[in-house]
Amino acid sequence: MKISNRALSGPASGIRHMFELAKNYDNVVNLCIGEPGFGTPNNIIESACEALHQGHTKYTSNAGVLELRQALTEKLAKDNNIFVDPLKNIVVTTGAGEALMLSMLTLVNAGDEVIIPDPCWPNYYGHIGIAEGVAVPATSYEKDGFALTAEAIEKVITDKTKVLIINSPSNPTGAVIERDELLKIGALAKKYDFMIVSDEPYEKLIYDGNEHFSLGSVEDMKDYVITVNSFSKTYSMTGWRVGYAVGPESVIQPMVKLQENLSSCVNSAAQQACIEALSGPQSAVDEMVAEYKNRRDLLVNGINELPGFSCMAPKGAFYAFVNIQGLGVDSARAAEQILEEIQVVLTPGSAFGKAGEGYLRISFASSTEDIEEALKRLKKHFI
Ligand SMILES: Cc1ncc(COP(=O)(O)O)c(C=O)c1O
């Protein structure tokens, strides 16, 4: 059977490659992971169990249950300064991943260009490829703390540019784009007439007094921005698969229509649990963020003691993007050697795009014990 070009065109995952290699070793410490090392808070789990017993076992509306969209409307007003109508401007999706996919399917025709940060979460290439768009990387640099700039974006704008994806705080670099720079980026969307998809699943994982700013909150950007977010990282709910997209009715409603054919709706009990996540106590989120900050500091200080390694403290998310240019090998080889020799799994920067070469992504979502053990092995090996 000849499979479709679409299925064939997906890029090979450098992250999966490391996971596959790691299966050949015992006693592996994995700092490759992109999901929280905490369980989902109990009040959320309990509300899902209750919801199942109460009969939340049926299809919901394509856009998501209204009560959840209403809770999201309040959250968006309070946290993001975004004011929307739950009946028109929100679609609940299977994670931010599906919200991004639906955005591409709604906005992109074959051959349209979509600008993405380089380095970036590699799934953007997949989403754009499935929509038959063309991914156009805009480079972010270590000298700017890896924050993508309007200047870098403007260099790659063409008359085929249809969408720009931004991601702050960033996976894989932890960079946070400052408000002023975001406003400059927004001005480009108006000047050249393209949409911005702002992927914000790490909005709460932000440290040292840095602030998250949603471009979708700017009054005259409302028609230009789709804000994408998720319950995965904030509430340690990766496996529940709930996210959402917020934006102009003219884009969100076609996404709702596509949702009917993709999955009909998001899991009903999981949507109920998300209402509890938003309306219940937020102390678990604060505790997780404080713990991530401790783990970040432990990791960054340890890494900076290693010859050939250097690393800025990331402002957000739970990834350190570590410069290994001093080692004299490319990032894929460096990650493989580290796995072979000391059984620590790290992700080569090249898995996130060309501009990631010369770096390794190290996740501090893992436990403190795993970070300590990895540092012990790295120090023994490299010092
Ligand atoms: C930048 C970024 N966007 C979106 C997602 C997707 O998150 P989810 O589909 O779990 O909501 C991830 C997951 O790692 C991510 O790192």
mmCIF file of C-alpha atoms and ligand atoms in Angstrom:
data_model
loop_
_atom_site.group_PDB
_atom_site.id
_atom_site.type_symbol
_atom_site.label_atom_id
_atom_site.label_comp_id
_atom_site.label_asym_id
_atom_site.label_seq_id
_atom_site.Cartn_x
_atom_site.Cartn_y
_atom_site.Cartn_z
ATOM 1 C CA MET A 1 0.000 0.000 0.000
ATOM 2 C CA LYS A 2 1.346 3.404 -0.966
ATOM 3 C CA ILE A 3 0.793 5.818 1.897
ATOM 4 C CA SER A 4 0.078 9.511 1.402
ATOM 5 C CA ASN A 5 2.765 12.137 0.835
ATOM 6 C CA ARG A 6 1.330 13.882 3.891
ATOM 7 C CA ALA A 7 2.092 10.920 6.145
ATOM 8 C CA LEU A 8 5.535 10.524 4.605
ATOM 9 C CA SER A 9 6.475 14.193 4.908
ATOM 10 C CA GLY A 10 6.486 14.411 8.730
ATOM 11 C CA PRO A 11 9.970 15.187 10.037
ATOM 12 C CA ALA A 12 11.850 12.501 12.009
ATOM 13 C CA SER A 13 11.787 13.323 15.717
ATOM 14 C CA GLY A 14 15.180 13.854 17.351
ATOM 15 C CA ILE A 15 13.478 13.442 20.730
ATOM 16 C CA ARG A 16 11.998 10.054 19.835
ATOM 17 C CA HIS A 17 15.393 8.989 18.465
ATOM 18 C CA MET A 18 16.949 9.574 21.898
ATOM 19 C CA PHE A 19 14.116 7.650 23.613
ATOM 20 C CA GLU A 20 14.680 4.706 21.263
ATOM 21 C CA LEU A 21 18.437 4.695 21.870
ATOM 22 C CA ALA A 22 17.891 4.916 25.640
ATOM 23 C CA LYS A 23 16.001 1.598 25.547
ATOM 24 C CA ASN A 24 19.355 -0.121 24.962
ATOM 25 C CA TYR A 25 20.713 0.928 28.367
ATOM 26 C CA ASP A 26 20.001 0.188 32.027
ATOM 27 C CA ASN A 27 20.020 2.686 34.862
ATOM 28 C CA VAL A 28 19.180 5.593 32.587
ATOM 29 C CA VAL A 29 18.513 9.121 33.915
ATOM 30 C CA ASN A 30 16.095 10.870 31.579
ATOM 31 C CA LEU A 31 16.264 14.663 31.316
ATOM 32 C CA CYS A 32 14.678 14.607 27.872
ATOM 33 C CA ILE A 33 11.090 14.770 29.042
ATOM 34 C CA GLY A 34 8.702 17.612 28.263
ATOM 35 C CA GLU A 35 6.112 16.889 30.887
ATOM 36 C CA PRO A 36 5.711 17.864 34.519
ATOM 37 C CA GLY A 37 7.178 15.488 37.065
ATOM 38 C CA PHE A 38 4.182 16.085 39.366
ATOM 39 C CA GLY A 39 0.843 14.299 39.538
ATOM 40 C CA THR A 40 -2.400 16.134 38.705
ATOM 41 C CA PRO A 41 -3.696 17.898 41.870
ATOM 42 C CA ASN A 42 -6.191 15.768 43.803
ATOM 43 C CA ASN A 43 -9.154 18.135 43.605
ATOM 44 C CA ILE A 44 -8.984 17.882 39.804
ATOM 45 C CA ILE A 45 -8.791 14.080 39.814
ATOM 46 C CA GLU A 46 -11.704 13.853 42.226
ATOM 47 C CA SER A 47 -13.866 16.155 40.148
ATOM 48 C CA ALA A 48 -13.288 13.925 37.089
ATOM 49 C CA CYS A 49 -14.340 10.807 39.050
ATOM 50 C CA GLU A 50 -17.433 12.595 40.281
ATOM 51 C CA ALA A 51 -18.215 13.826 36.770
ATOM 52 C CA LEU A 52 -18.149 10.260 35.442
ATOM 53 C CA HIS A 53 -20.533 9.103 38.166
ATOM 54 C CA GLN A 54 -22.813 12.029 37.408
ATOM 55 C CA GLY A 55 -23.107 10.900 33.791
ATOM 56 C CA HIS A 56 -20.596 13.135 32.012
ATOM 57 C CA THR A 57 -19.956 10.249 29.657
ATOM 58 C CA LYS A 58 -21.524 11.579 26.462
ATOM 59 C CA TYR A 59 -20.507 13.780 23.540
ATOM 60 C CA THR A 60 -20.349 17.465 24.328
ATOM 61 C CA SER A 61 -20.758 20.349 21.903
ATOM 62 C CA ASN A 62 -17.949 20.604 19.337
ATOM 63 C CA ALA A 63 -16.667 23.829 20.882
ATOM 64 C CA GLY A 64 -16.515 22.308 24.384
ATOM 65 C CA VAL A 65 -19.004 22.455 27.280
ATOM 66 C CA LEU A 66 -20.321 25.968 27.787
ATOM 67 C CA GLU A 67 -19.479 25.949 31.516
ATOM 68 C CA LEU A 68 -15.815 25.335 30.690
ATOM 69 C CA ARG A 69 -15.829 28.054 28.045
ATOM 70 C CA GLN A 70 -17.363 30.389 30.630
ATOM 71 C CA ALA A 71 -14.679 29.470 33.185
ATOM 72 C CA LEU A 72 -12.068 30.089 30.489
ATOM 73 C CA THR A 73 -13.625 33.476 29.718
ATOM 74 C CA GLU A 74 -13.108 34.469 33.364
ATOM 75 C CA LYS A 75 -9.562 33.072 33.429
ATOM 76 C CA LEU A 76 -8.652 34.929 30.221
ATOM 77 C CA ALA A 77 -9.991 38.212 31.596
ATOM 78 C CA LYS A 78 -8.182 37.783 34.928
ATOM 79 C CA ASP A 79 -4.839 36.339 33.799
ATOM 80 C CA ASN A 80 -4.414 37.537 30.252
ATOM 81 C CA ASN A 81 -6.500 40.690 29.964
ATOM 82 C CA ILE A 82 -8.300 39.054 27.033
ATOM 83 C CA PHE A 83 -12.061 39.685 26.927
ATOM 84 C CA VAL A 84 -14.114 37.280 24.823
ATOM 85 C CA ASP A 85 -17.564 35.845 24.272
ATOM 86 C CA PRO A 86 -17.655 32.153 25.267
ATOM 87 C CA LEU A 87 -20.240 31.485 22.552
ATOM 88 C CA LYS A 88 -18.134 32.906 19.738
ATOM 89 C CA ASN A 89 -14.454 33.121 20.512
ATOM 90 C CA ILE A 90 -13.348 29.882 22.241
ATOM 91 C CA VAL A 91 -12.880 26.297 21.105
ATOM 92 C CA VAL A 92 -11.819 23.602 23.571
ATOM 93 C CA THR A 93 -9.354 21.203 21.946
ATOM 94 C CA THR A 94 -7.433 17.992 22.538
ATOM 95 C CA GLY A 95 -4.451 19.774 24.051
ATOM 96 C CA ALA A 96 -2.712 22.843 22.658
ATOM 97 C CA GLY A 97 -1.434 20.429 20.027
ATOM 98 C CA GLU A 98 -4.870 20.085 18.425
ATOM 99 C CA ALA A 99 -5.525 23.815 18.785
ATOM 100 C CA LEU A 100 -2.364 24.457 16.750
ATOM 101 C CA MET A 101 -3.335 21.822 14.176
ATOM 102 C CA LEU A 102 -6.843 23.285 13.814
ATOM 103 C CA SER A 103 -5.361 26.781 13.473
ATOM 104 C CA MET A 104 -3.151 25.628 10.615
ATOM 105 C CA LEU A 105 -5.984 23.724 8.910
ATOM 106 C CA THR A 106 -8.180 26.810 9.179
ATOM 107 C CA LEU A 107 -5.671 29.463 8.119
ATOM 108 C CA VAL A 108 -3.244 27.784 5.729
ATOM 109 C CA ASN A 109 -3.692 26.772 2.097
ATOM 110 C CA ALA A 110 -1.180 24.623 0.198
ATOM 111 C CA GLY A 111 2.003 26.617 -0.355
ATOM 112 C CA ASP A 112 1.245 29.352 2.198
ATOM 113 C CA GLU A 113 4.206 30.222 4.390
ATOM 114 C CA VAL A 114 4.124 29.954 8.171
ATOM 115 C CA ILE A 115 6.942 31.617 10.084
ATOM 116 C CA ILE A 116 8.090 29.725 13.173
ATOM 117 C CA PRO A 117 10.817 30.403 15.717
ATOM 118 C CA ASP A 118 14.093 28.531 15.249
ATOM 119 C CA PRO A 119 14.716 26.698 17.555
ATOM 120 C CA CYS A 120 11.119 25.646 18.287
ATOM 121 C CA TRP A 121 8.868 22.805 19.426
ATOM 122 C CA PRO A 122 9.349 20.449 16.450
ATOM 123 C CA ASN A 123 5.647 19.559 16.182
ATOM 124 C CA TYR A 124 5.062 22.945 14.499
ATOM 125 C CA TYR A 125 6.756 21.473 11.417
ATOM 126 C CA GLY A 126 4.311 18.559 11.524
ATOM 127 C CA HIS A 127 1.242 20.775 11.941
ATOM 128 C CA ILE A 128 2.288 23.024 9.067
ATOM 129 C CA GLY A 129 3.207 20.028 6.874
ATOM 130 C CA ILE A 130 -0.188 18.353 7.366
ATOM 131 C CA ALA A 131 -1.848 21.628 6.332
ATOM 132 C CA GLU A 132 0.449 21.607 3.252
ATOM 133 C CA GLY A 133 1.992 24.898 4.306
ATOM 134 C CA VAL A 134 5.675 25.779 4.169
ATOM 135 C CA ALA A 135 7.510 26.270 7.477
ATOM 136 C CA VAL A 136 9.841 29.282 7.393
ATOM 137 C CA PRO A 137 12.214 29.492 10.375
ATOM 138 C CA ALA A 138 13.084 32.851 11.960
ATOM 139 C CA THR A 139 16.226 32.528 14.032
ATOM 140 C CA SER A 140 16.443 33.468 17.687
ATOM 141 C CA TYR A 141 19.877 34.020 19.180
ATOM 142 C CA GLU A 142 21.545 33.237 22.496
ATOM 143 C CA LYS A 143 22.719 36.891 22.703
ATOM 144 C CA ASP A 144 19.028 37.907 22.974
ATOM 145 C CA GLY A 145 18.315 35.206 25.562
ATOM 146 C CA PHE A 146 16.822 33.278 22.602
ATOM 147 C CA ALA A 147 13.817 35.624 22.551
ATOM 148 C CA LEU A 148 12.538 35.917 18.977
ATOM 149 C CA THR A 149 12.721 39.496 17.668
ATOM 150 C CA ALA A 150 10.576 41.469 15.239
ATOM 151 C CA GLU A 151 13.769 42.125 13.242
ATOM 152 C CA ALA A 152 14.410 38.378 12.719
ATOM 153 C CA ILE A 153 10.783 37.856 11.718
ATOM 154 C CA GLU A 154 10.694 40.763 9.253
ATOM 155 C CA LYS A 155 13.736 39.329 7.430
ATOM 156 C CA VAL A 156 11.786 36.209 6.423
ATOM 157 C CA ILE A 157 8.394 37.769 5.585
ATOM 158 C CA THR A 158 7.370 37.303 1.935
ATOM 159 C CA ASP A 159 4.158 37.870 0.013
ATOM 160 C CA LYS A 160 3.290 34.240 0.826
ATOM 161 C CA THR A 161 3.454 34.733 4.597
ATOM 162 C CA LYS A 162 0.087 33.742 6.043
ATOM 163 C CA VAL A 163 0.769 32.959 9.691
ATOM 164 C CA LEU A 164 3.427 33.501 12.341
ATOM 165 C CA ILE A 165 3.658 31.159 15.325
ATOM 166 C CA ILE A 166 5.188 32.620 18.480
ATOM 167 C CA ASN A 167 5.837 30.765 21.720
ATOM 168 C CA SER A 168 6.650 32.569 24.939
ATOM 169 C CA PRO A 169 7.819 31.155 27.343
ATOM 170 C CA SER A 170 9.572 28.948 24.831
ATOM 171 C CA ASN A 171 10.125 25.276 24.426
ATOM 172 C CA PRO A 172 13.064 24.513 24.008
ATOM 173 C CA THR A 173 14.891 27.640 25.220
ATOM 174 C CA GLY A 174 12.845 28.962 28.162
ATOM 175 C CA ALA A 175 12.998 32.416 26.523
ATOM 176 C CA VAL A 176 10.348 34.998 27.351
ATOM 177 C CA ILE A 177 9.591 37.671 24.728
ATOM 178 C CA GLU A 178 9.235 41.093 26.374
ATOM 179 C CA ARG A 179 6.061 43.096 25.979
ATOM 180 C CA ASP A 180 7.676 45.824 23.804
ATOM 181 C CA GLU A 181 9.091 43.275 21.404
ATOM 182 C CA LEU A 182 5.723 41.502 21.225
ATOM 183 C CA LEU A 183 4.097 44.807 20.307
ATOM 184 C CA LYS A 184 6.642 45.267 17.504
ATOM 185 C CA ILE A 185 5.881 41.729 16.314
ATOM 186 C CA GLY A 186 2.164 42.538 16.412
ATOM 187 C CA ALA A 187 2.751 45.643 14.288
ATOM 188 C CA LEU A 188 4.302 43.420 11.603
ATOM 189 C CA ALA A 189 1.116 41.333 11.415
ATOM 190 C CA LYS A 190 -0.875 44.489 10.668
ATOM 191 C CA LYS A 191 1.686 45.897 8.246
ATOM 192 C CA TYR A 192 2.034 42.694 6.189
ATOM 193 C CA ASP A 193 -1.442 41.293 6.911
ATOM 194 C CA PHE A 194 -0.872 37.868 8.464
ATOM 195 C CA MET A 195 -2.276 36.059 11.510
ATOM 196 C CA ILE A 196 -0.306 35.335 14.665
ATOM 197 C CA VAL A 197 -0.832 32.094 16.549
ATOM 198 C CA SER A 198 0.483 32.697 20.040
ATOM 199 C CA ASP A 199 1.252 29.360 21.714
ATOM 200 C CA GLU A 200 1.267 30.001 25.475
ATOM 201 C CA PRO A 201 1.120 26.678 27.375
ATOM 202 C CA TYR A 202 4.008 27.673 29.670
ATOM 203 C CA GLU A 203 2.464 31.032 30.672
ATOM 204 C CA LYS A 204 2.440 30.192 34.396
ATOM 205 C CA LEU A 205 5.912 28.632 34.474
ATOM 206 C CA ILE A 206 7.803 31.883 34.685
ATOM 207 C CA TYR A 207 10.500 32.898 37.162
ATOM 208 C CA ASP A 208 12.395 35.786 38.774
ATOM 209 C CA GLY A 209 9.549 38.295 38.478
ATOM 210 C CA ASN A 210 9.383 38.002 34.681
ATOM 211 C CA GLU A 211 5.886 38.586 33.377
ATOM 212 C CA HIS A 212 3.841 36.828 30.779
ATOM 213 C CA PHE A 213 2.160 39.087 28.248
ATOM 214 C CA SER A 214 -0.497 37.892 25.796
ATOM 215 C CA LEU A 215 -0.414 39.757 22.500
ATOM 216 C CA GLY A 216 -4.089 38.845 22.064
ATOM 217 C CA SER A 217 -4.902 41.296 24.867
ATOM 218 C CA VAL A 218 -3.994 44.328 22.747
ATOM 219 C CA GLU A 219 -7.202 45.953 21.514
ATOM 220 C CA ASP A 220 -6.149 46.550 17.929
ATOM 221 C CA MET A 221 -4.537 43.071 17.634
ATOM 222 C CA LYS A 222 -7.758 41.196 18.343
ATOM 223 C CA ASP A 223 -8.420 40.342 14.695
ATOM 224 C CA TYR A 224 -4.851 39.192 14.179
ATOM 225 C CA VAL A 225 -4.152 36.849 17.105
ATOM 226 C CA ILE A 226 -5.218 33.309 17.983
ATOM 227 C CA THR A 227 -4.125 32.566 21.545
ATOM 228 C CA VAL A 228 -3.468 28.872 22.176
ATOM 229 C CA ASN A 229 -3.150 27.426 25.647
ATOM 230 C CA SER A 230 -3.436 24.177 27.568
ATOM 231 C CA PHE A 231 -4.055 22.554 30.928
ATOM 232 C CA SER A 232 -1.090 20.209 30.348
ATOM 233 C CA LYS A 233 1.786 22.118 31.928
ATOM 234 C CA THR A 234 0.031 24.470 34.367
ATOM 235 C CA TYR A 235 -1.954 21.743 36.119
ATOM 236 C CA SER A 236 0.267 18.767 35.333
ATOM 237 C CA MET A 237 -2.459 17.346 33.098
ATOM 238 C CA THR A 238 -0.557 16.236 29.978
ATOM 239 C CA GLY A 239 -2.449 12.938 29.652
ATOM 240 C CA TRP A 240 -5.888 14.499 30.053
ATOM 241 C CA ARG A 241 -5.462 16.198 26.682
ATOM 242 C CA VAL A 242 -7.315 19.471 27.113
ATOM 243 C CA GLY A 243 -6.321 22.769 25.545
ATOM 244 C CA TYR A 244 -8.072 25.647 23.821
ATOM 245 C CA ALA A 245 -7.832 28.359 21.205
ATOM 246 C CA VAL A 246 -9.204 31.870 21.573
ATOM 247 C CA GLY A 247 -9.574 34.468 18.865
ATOM 248 C CA PRO A 248 -11.800 36.202 16.348
ATOM 249 C CA GLU A 249 -15.106 34.471 15.607
ATOM 250 C CA SER A 250 -14.211 34.379 11.897
ATOM 251 C CA VAL A 251 -11.361 31.951 12.653
ATOM 252 C CA ILE A 252 -12.614 30.134 15.762
ATOM 253 C CA GLN A 253 -15.970 29.062 14.301
ATOM 254 C CA PRO A 254 -14.388 27.284 11.277
ATOM 255 C CA MET A 255 -12.105 25.554 13.809
ATOM 256 C CA VAL A 256 -15.213 24.363 15.681
ATOM 257 C CA LYS A 257 -16.567 23.000 12.391
ATOM 258 C CA LEU A 258 -13.327 21.117 11.702
ATOM 259 C CA GLN A 259 -13.395 19.756 15.257
ATOM 260 C CA GLU A 260 -16.623 17.891 14.379
ATOM 261 C CA ASN A 261 -14.732 15.850 11.799
ATOM 262 C CA LEU A 262 -11.520 15.382 13.780
ATOM 263 C CA SER A 263 -12.674 14.242 17.213
ATOM 264 C CA SER A 264 -16.226 15.634 17.668
ATOM 265 C CA CYS A 265 -15.264 16.998 21.074
ATOM 266 C CA VAL A 266 -12.811 16.689 23.934
ATOM 267 C CA ASN A 267 -13.349 13.956 26.557
ATOM 268 C CA SER A 268 -16.400 14.980 28.562
ATOM 269 C CA ALA A 269 -15.186 14.131 32.101
ATOM 270 C CA ALA A 270 -11.814 15.759 31.398
ATOM 271 C CA GLN A 271 -13.625 18.981 30.481
ATOM 272 C CA GLN A 272 -15.449 18.874 33.839
ATOM 273 C CA ALA A 273 -12.103 18.372 35.598
ATOM 274 C CA CYS A 274 -10.777 21.456 33.805
ATOM 275 C CA ILE A 275 -13.629 23.548 35.220
ATOM 276 C CA GLU A 276 -12.405 22.480 38.668
ATOM 277 C CA ALA A 277 -8.782 23.216 37.671
ATOM 278 C CA LEU A 278 -9.759 26.811 36.842
ATOM 279 C CA SER A 279 -12.200 27.465 39.661
ATOM 280 C CA GLY A 280 -10.584 25.454 42.488
ATOM 281 C CA PRO A 281 -7.561 26.408 44.618
ATOM 282 C CA GLN A 282 -4.442 27.430 42.690
ATOM 283 C CA SER A 283 -1.939 26.672 45.465
ATOM 284 C CA ALA A 284 -0.707 23.497 43.726
ATOM 285 C CA VAL A 285 0.318 25.607 40.709
ATOM 286 C CA ASP A 286 2.263 28.037 42.920
ATOM 287 C CA GLU A 287 4.001 25.128 44.665
ATOM 288 C CA MET A 288 4.983 23.517 41.369
ATOM 289 C CA VAL A 289 6.369 26.791 40.011
ATOM 290 C CA ALA A 290 8.439 27.316 43.198
ATOM 291 C CA GLU A 291 9.772 23.773 42.894
ATOM 292 C CA TYR A 292 10.623 24.188 39.200
ATOM 293 C CA LYS A 293 12.594 27.308 40.093
ATOM 294 C CA ASN A 294 14.636 25.343 42.659
ATOM 295 C CA ARG A 295 15.267 22.611 40.106
ATOM 296 C CA ARG A 296 16.235 25.170 37.474
ATOM 297 C CA ASP A 297 18.786 26.767 39.808
ATOM 298 C CA LEU A 298 20.213 23.388 40.790
ATOM 299 C CA LEU A 299 20.564 22.398 37.134
ATOM 300 C CA VAL A 300 21.928 25.673 35.775
ATOM 301 C CA ASN A 301 24.530 26.050 38.561
ATOM 302 C CA GLY A 302 25.665 22.452 38.106
ATOM 303 C CA ILE A 303 25.878 22.724 34.316
ATOM 304 C CA ASN A 304 27.926 25.922 34.470
ATOM 305 C CA GLU A 305 30.620 24.062 36.470
ATOM 306 C CA LEU A 306 31.241 21.720 33.536
ATOM 307 C CA PRO A 307 34.059 22.619 31.123
ATOM 308 C CA GLY A 308 32.714 23.120 27.567
ATOM 309 C CA PHE A 309 29.142 23.737 28.826
ATOM 310 C CA SER A 310 27.475 27.078 29.504
ATOM 311 C CA CYS A 311 23.923 28.000 30.205
ATOM 312 C CA MET A 312 21.792 31.069 30.964
ATOM 313 C CA ALA A 313 19.072 30.681 33.560
ATOM 314 C CA PRO A 314 15.883 30.282 31.499
ATOM 315 C CA LYS A 315 13.185 32.827 32.360
ATOM 316 C CA GLY A 316 10.327 30.397 31.851
ATOM 317 C CA ALA A 317 9.107 26.866 30.953
ATOM 318 C CA PHE A 318 11.145 23.940 32.292
ATOM 319 C CA TYR A 319 14.009 23.640 29.872
ATOM 320 C CA ALA A 320 17.598 24.844 29.932
ATOM 321 C CA PHE A 321 19.176 25.330 26.505
ATOM 322 C CA VAL A 322 22.811 24.582 27.126
ATOM 323 C CA ASN A 323 25.642 25.815 24.896
ATOM 324 C CA ILE A 324 28.041 22.926 24.215
ATOM 325 C CA GLN A 325 30.064 24.533 21.442
ATOM 326 C CA GLY A 326 33.139 24.100 23.647
ATOM 327 C CA LEU A 327 32.886 20.302 23.321
ATOM 328 C CA GLY A 328 33.783 20.345 19.618
ATOM 329 C CA VAL A 329 31.125 17.801 18.514
ATOM 330 C CA ASP A 330 27.697 18.339 17.021
ATOM 331 C CA SER A 331 24.711 18.186 19.333
ATOM 332 C CA ALA A 332 23.348 14.823 18.099
ATOM 333 C CA ARG A 333 26.734 13.166 18.602
ATOM 334 C CA ALA A 334 27.202 14.845 21.992
ATOM 335 C CA ALA A 335 23.784 13.563 23.183
ATOM 336 C CA GLU A 336 24.557 10.051 21.909
ATOM 337 C CA GLN A 337 27.981 10.006 23.557
ATOM 338 C CA ILE A 338 26.566 11.192 26.887
ATOM 339 C CA LEU A 339 23.954 8.439 26.715
ATOM 340 C CA GLU A 340 26.489 5.761 25.748
ATOM 341 C CA GLU A 341 29.038 6.752 28.364
ATOM 342 C CA ILE A 342 27.042 7.840 31.416
ATOM 343 C CA GLN A 343 23.451 6.858 30.541
ATOM 344 C CA VAL A 344 22.014 10.353 30.829
ATOM 345 C CA VAL A 345 19.379 11.187 28.184
ATOM 346 C CA LEU A 346 19.468 14.780 26.898
ATOM 347 C CA THR A 347 17.960 16.188 23.697
ATOM 348 C CA PRO A 348 20.214 17.475 20.914
ATOM 349 C CA GLY A 349 19.459 21.103 20.056
ATOM 350 C CA SER A 350 19.349 20.158 16.371
ATOM 351 C CA ALA A 351 16.054 18.334 17.109
ATOM 352 C CA PHE A 352 14.492 21.826 17.414
ATOM 353 C CA GLY A 353 15.759 23.290 14.140
ATOM 354 C CA LYS A 354 19.003 24.428 12.500
ATOM 355 C CA ALA A 355 19.578 27.196 15.036
ATOM 356 C CA GLY A 356 19.573 24.607 17.833
ATOM 357 C CA GLU A 357 22.859 23.129 16.635
ATOM 358 C CA GLY A 358 25.575 23.570 19.254
ATOM 359 C CA TYR A 359 23.108 23.212 22.159
ATOM 360 C CA LEU A 360 21.495 20.513 24.271
ATOM 361 C CA ARG A 361 18.039 20.869 25.795
ATOM 362 C CA ILE A 362 17.930 19.683 29.392
ATOM 363 C CA SER A 363 14.550 19.386 31.067
ATOM 364 C CA PHE A 364 14.155 20.269 34.725
ATOM 365 C CA ALA A 365 10.632 18.887 34.804
ATOM 366 C CA SER A 366 12.310 15.720 36.108
ATOM 367 C CA SER A 367 12.690 15.076 39.843
ATOM 368 C CA THR A 368 15.390 16.756 41.950
ATOM 369 C CA GLU A 369 16.928 13.306 42.529
ATOM 370 C CA ASP A 370 17.226 12.706 38.773
ATOM 371 C CA ILE A 371 18.766 16.144 38.215
ATOM 372 C CA GLU A 372 21.271 15.538 41.043
ATOM 373 C CA GLU A 373 22.176 12.094 39.713
ATOM 374 C CA ALA A 374 22.619 13.422 36.159
ATOM 375 C CA LEU A 375 24.852 16.248 37.394
ATOM 376 C CA LYS A 376 26.915 13.791 39.444
ATOM 377 C CA ARG A 377 27.507 11.630 36.374
ATOM 378 C CA LEU A 378 28.233 14.621 34.110
ATOM 379 C CA LYS A 379 30.742 16.059 36.598
ATOM 380 C CA LYS A 380 32.510 12.728 37.018
ATOM 381 C CA HIS A 381 32.732 12.364 33.268
ATOM 382 C CA PHE A 382 33.652 15.889 32.173
ATOM 383 C CA ILE A 383 35.711 17.304 35.069
HETATM 384 C C1 LIG B 1 5.532 24.790 22.925
HETATM 385 C C2 LIG B 1 4.500 23.738 23.077
HETATM 386 N N1 LIG B 1 3.299 23.946 22.540
HETATM 387 C C3 LIG B 1 2.318 23.039 22.641
HETATM 388 C C4 LIG B 1 2.530 21.850 23.306
HETATM 389 C C5 LIG B 1 1.411 20.862 23.355
HETATM 390 O O1 LIG B 1 0.859 20.711 24.591
HETATM 391 P P1 LIG B 1 -0.480 19.903 24.833
HETATM 392 O O2 LIG B 1 -0.940 19.383 23.517
HETATM 393 O O3 LIG B 1 -0.130 18.819 25.794
HETATM 394 O O4 LIG B 1 -1.432 20.875 25.397
HETATM 395 C C6 LIG B 1 3.783 21.570 23.869
HETATM 396 C C7 LIG B 1 4.047 20.286 24.536
HETATM 397 O O5 LIG B 1 5.144 19.941 24.895
HETATM 398 C C8 LIG B 1 4.791 22.540 23.759
HETATM 399 O O6 LIG B 1 6.002 22.361 24.287
#
